[in-house]
């Protein structure tokens, strides 16, 4: 087997010799970096001849115009949004005022209903009181009438018993005769 260390040394020496080859001039006496620089100049010259910077400028101008147009639309949308916000703020304020007015009206109506209910209740109590008094008075009159009727019936029965106990047929005949003679006069 060969010595691996010897191969590495040979490669390094060959690389050093190869590095000298790079510095050597190529066709037309130019080195590789010079050839790349010349190719770049040719490409830039073609780009200038074909007016590529003007096309890029036009494209950028178009993009700028598009952005300006979008900014203008955004500004108008912002203005519309602010107008809508102001309009809704006015509507909200008006709604708050209307709600307060409704609440105030409801309070007044409730107070009026309370006063009316109180007056109606007082009138009802008074009317019921009068009705109760009238009913009591009617009951008293009915009781007095019934008491009178009972007393009259008791008096009649008592008088009937007295008359029947004190008067007999003779006394009855004398009374009847006396009544008849009083009629002739």
Tab-separated table of C-alpha atoms in Angstrom:
chain	number	residue	atom	x	y	z
A	1	UNK	CA	0.000	0.000	0.000
A	2	UNK	CA	1.033	3.481	-0.701
A	3	UNK	CA	1.585	6.111	1.895
A	4	UNK	CA	-1.577	8.258	2.268
A	5	UNK	CA	0.471	11.151	3.533
A	6	UNK	CA	2.443	11.241	0.292
A	7	UNK	CA	-0.742	11.634	-1.800
A	8	UNK	CA	-1.901	14.643	0.215
A	9	UNK	CA	1.443	16.337	-0.265
A	10	UNK	CA	1.321	15.754	-3.999
A	11	UNK	CA	-2.190	17.244	-4.207
A	12	UNK	CA	-1.146	20.378	-2.354
A	13	UNK	CA	1.812	20.837	-4.693
A	14	UNK	CA	-0.374	20.287	-7.757
A	15	UNK	CA	-2.918	22.843	-6.353
A	16	UNK	CA	-0.193	25.417	-6.002
A	17	UNK	CA	0.823	24.795	-9.576
A	18	UNK	CA	-2.823	24.918	-10.664
A	19	UNK	CA	-3.227	28.305	-8.943
A	20	UNK	CA	-0.555	29.663	-11.231
A	21	UNK	CA	-2.609	28.483	-14.192
A	22	UNK	CA	-5.495	30.741	-13.126
A	23	UNK	CA	-3.442	33.831	-13.316
A	24	UNK	CA	-2.441	33.000	-16.811
A	25	UNK	CA	-4.070	35.051	-19.594
A	26	UNK	CA	-6.705	33.403	-21.734
A	27	UNK	CA	-8.114	34.345	-25.124
A	28	UNK	CA	-7.404	37.900	-26.347
A	29	UNK	CA	-5.048	38.359	-23.413
A	30	UNK	CA	-7.778	38.717	-20.774
A	31	UNK	CA	-8.070	36.901	-17.519
A	32	UNK	CA	-11.322	35.325	-16.296
A	33	UNK	CA	-12.285	38.231	-13.985
A	34	UNK	CA	-11.638	40.673	-16.813
A	35	UNK	CA	-13.830	38.581	-19.129
A	36	UNK	CA	-16.682	38.556	-16.530
A	37	UNK	CA	-16.372	42.361	-16.107
A	38	UNK	CA	-16.535	42.859	-19.894
A	39	UNK	CA	-19.637	40.587	-20.098
A	40	UNK	CA	-21.290	42.682	-17.381
A	41	UNK	CA	-20.552	45.886	-19.306
A	42	UNK	CA	-22.056	44.347	-22.461
A	43	UNK	CA	-25.234	43.302	-20.554
A	44	UNK	CA	-25.566	46.778	-18.998
A	45	UNK	CA	-25.038	48.383	-22.436
A	46	UNK	CA	-27.771	46.183	-23.957
A	47	UNK	CA	-30.111	47.097	-21.097
A	48	UNK	CA	-29.475	50.800	-21.687
A	49	UNK	CA	-29.865	50.378	-25.488
A	50	UNK	CA	-33.225	48.567	-25.000
A	51	UNK	CA	-34.363	51.339	-22.561
A	52	UNK	CA	-34.866	48.925	-19.677
A	53	UNK	CA	-34.389	51.687	-17.039
A	54	UNK	CA	-37.213	53.661	-18.725
A	55	UNK	CA	-39.432	50.555	-18.655
A	56	UNK	CA	-38.574	50.006	-14.996
A	57	UNK	CA	-39.300	53.714	-14.357
A	58	UNK	CA	-42.659	53.375	-16.147
A	59	UNK	CA	-43.497	50.298	-14.136
A	60	UNK	CA	-42.538	52.088	-10.927
A	61	UNK	CA	-44.554	55.175	-11.972
A	62	UNK	CA	-47.557	52.939	-12.649
A	63	UNK	CA	-47.124	51.324	-9.262
A	64	UNK	CA	-46.820	54.780	-7.643
A	65	UNK	CA	-50.023	55.922	-9.398
A	66	UNK	CA	-51.799	52.775	-8.260
A	67	UNK	CA	-50.632	53.335	-4.685
A	68	UNK	CA	-51.712	57.023	-4.861
A	69	UNK	CA	-55.123	55.949	-6.164
A	70	UNK	CA	-55.455	53.396	-3.343
A	71	UNK	CA	-54.387	56.047	-0.823
A	72	UNK	CA	-57.029	58.411	-2.234
A	73	UNK	CA	-59.699	55.704	-1.961
A	74	UNK	CA	-58.552	54.906	1.563
A	75	UNK	CA	-58.753	58.619	2.463
A	76	UNK	CA	-62.271	58.915	1.033
A	77	UNK	CA	-63.311	55.733	2.869
A	78	UNK	CA	-61.842	57.126	6.089
A	79	UNK	CA	-63.752	60.372	5.562
A	80	UNK	CA	-66.989	58.444	4.911
A	81	UNK	CA	-66.362	56.365	8.026
A	82	UNK	CA	-65.844	59.527	10.089
A	83	UNK	CA	-69.063	61.007	8.655
A	84	UNK	CA	-70.955	57.798	9.476
A	85	UNK	CA	-69.454	57.794	12.951
A	86	UNK	CA	-70.570	61.398	13.507
A	87	UNK	CA	-74.040	60.608	12.137
A	88	UNK	CA	-74.422	57.571	14.415
A	89	UNK	CA	-73.136	59.599	17.361
A	90	UNK	CA	-75.901	62.175	16.658
A	91	UNK	CA	-78.463	59.376	16.331
A	92	UNK	CA	-77.262	57.813	19.596
A	93	UNK	CA	-77.505	61.184	21.332
A	94	UNK	CA	-81.020	61.708	19.935
A	95	UNK	CA	-81.974	58.179	21.002
A	96	UNK	CA	-80.685	58.899	24.516
A	97	UNK	CA	-82.760	62.093	24.662
A	98	UNK	CA	-85.805	60.238	23.353
A	99	UNK	CA	-85.286	57.442	25.894
A	100	UNK	CA	-85.044	60.004	28.718
A	101	UNK	CA	-88.216	61.696	27.452
A	102	UNK	CA	-90.013	58.332	27.306
A	103	UNK	CA	-88.910	57.513	30.835
A	104	UNK	CA	-90.059	60.929	32.046
A	105	UNK	CA	-93.414	60.508	30.298
A	106	UNK	CA	-93.802	57.036	31.783
A	107	UNK	CA	-93.078	58.427	35.262
A	108	UNK	CA	-95.722	61.137	34.832
A	109	UNK	CA	-98.242	58.624	33.506
A	110	UNK	CA	-97.484	56.277	36.407
A	111	UNK	CA	-97.947	59.116	38.885
A	112	UNK	CA	-101.228	60.091	37.211
A	113	UNK	CA	-102.386	56.466	37.276
A	114	UNK	CA	-101.423	56.228	40.960
A	115	UNK	CA	-103.377	59.402	41.805
A	116	UNK	CA	-106.382	58.132	39.811
A	117	UNK	CA	-106.189	54.693	41.437
A	118	UNK	CA	-105.985	56.298	44.863
A	119	UNK	CA	-109.003	58.513	44.105
A	120	UNK	CA	-110.911	55.535	42.696
A	121	UNK	CA	-110.085	53.463	45.785
A	122	UNK	CA	-111.232	56.263	48.089
A	123	UNK	CA	-114.459	56.658	46.090
A	124	UNK	CA	-115.010	52.900	46.192
A	125	UNK	CA	-114.435	52.793	49.956
A	126	UNK	CA	-116.832	55.723	50.423
A	127	UNK	CA	-119.446	54.160	48.121
A	128	UNK	CA	-119.150	50.790	49.876
A	129	UNK	CA	-119.386	52.550	53.243
A	130	UNK	CA	-122.567	54.311	52.171
A	131	UNK	CA	-123.955	51.052	50.793
A	132	UNK	CA	-123.131	49.306	54.084
A	133	UNK	CA	-124.766	52.133	56.068
A	134	UNK	CA	-127.842	52.001	53.810
A	135	UNK	CA	-127.994	48.224	54.192
A	136	UNK	CA	-127.675	48.527	57.958
A	137	UNK	CA	-130.415	51.196	57.996
A	138	UNK	CA	-132.644	48.978	55.823
A	139	UNK	CA	-131.999	46.031	58.133
A	140	UNK	CA	-132.798	48.233	61.133
A	141	UNK	CA	-136.059	49.361	59.490
A	142	UNK	CA	-136.899	45.743	58.611
A	143	UNK	CA	-136.123	44.675	62.179
A	144	UNK	CA	-138.254	47.525	63.595
A	145	UNK	CA	-141.095	46.668	61.200
A	146	UNK	CA	-140.840	43.006	62.147
A	147	UNK	CA	-140.711	43.951	65.828
A	148	UNK	CA	-143.803	46.153	65.380
A	149	UNK	CA	-145.571	43.365	63.488
A	150	UNK	CA	-144.647	40.881	66.213
A	151	UNK	CA	-145.746	43.363	68.895
A	152	UNK	CA	-149.035	44.019	67.056
A	153	UNK	CA	-149.640	40.274	66.707
A	154	UNK	CA	-148.855	39.771	70.382
A	155	UNK	CA	-151.196	42.682	71.291
A	156	UNK	CA	-153.923	41.262	69.080
A	157	UNK	CA	-153.562	37.833	70.649
A	158	UNK	CA	-153.511	39.356	74.119
A	159	UNK	CA	-156.552	41.509	73.343
A	160	UNK	CA	-158.318	38.515	71.843
A	161	UNK	CA	-157.592	36.455	74.939
A	162	UNK	CA	-158.703	39.280	77.231
A	163	UNK	CA	-161.847	39.863	75.286
A	164	UNK	CA	-162.623	36.182	75.150
A	165	UNK	CA	-161.925	35.820	78.880
A	166	UNK	CA	-164.009	38.859	79.950
A	167	UNK	CA	-166.834	38.750	77.518
A	168	UNK	CA	-169.277	35.984	77.217
A	169	UNK	CA	-172.362	35.556	75.024
A	170	UNK	CA	-174.493	37.963	77.069
A	171	UNK	CA	-171.905	40.658	77.056
A	172	UNK	CA	-171.458	40.141	73.328
A	173	UNK	CA	-175.174	40.542	72.746
A	174	UNK	CA	-175.290	43.737	74.778
A	175	UNK	CA	-172.352	45.189	72.882
A	176	UNK	CA	-173.849	44.294	69.518
A	177	UNK	CA	-177.149	45.871	70.511
A	178	UNK	CA	-175.426	48.979	71.689
A	179	UNK	CA	-173.485	49.230	68.396
A	180	UNK	CA	-176.677	48.823	66.392
A	181	UNK	CA	-178.536	51.439	68.360
A	182	UNK	CA	-175.622	53.805	67.848
A	183	UNK	CA	-175.974	53.323	64.115
A	184	UNK	CA	-179.602	54.362	64.033
A	185	UNK	CA	-178.980	57.722	65.432
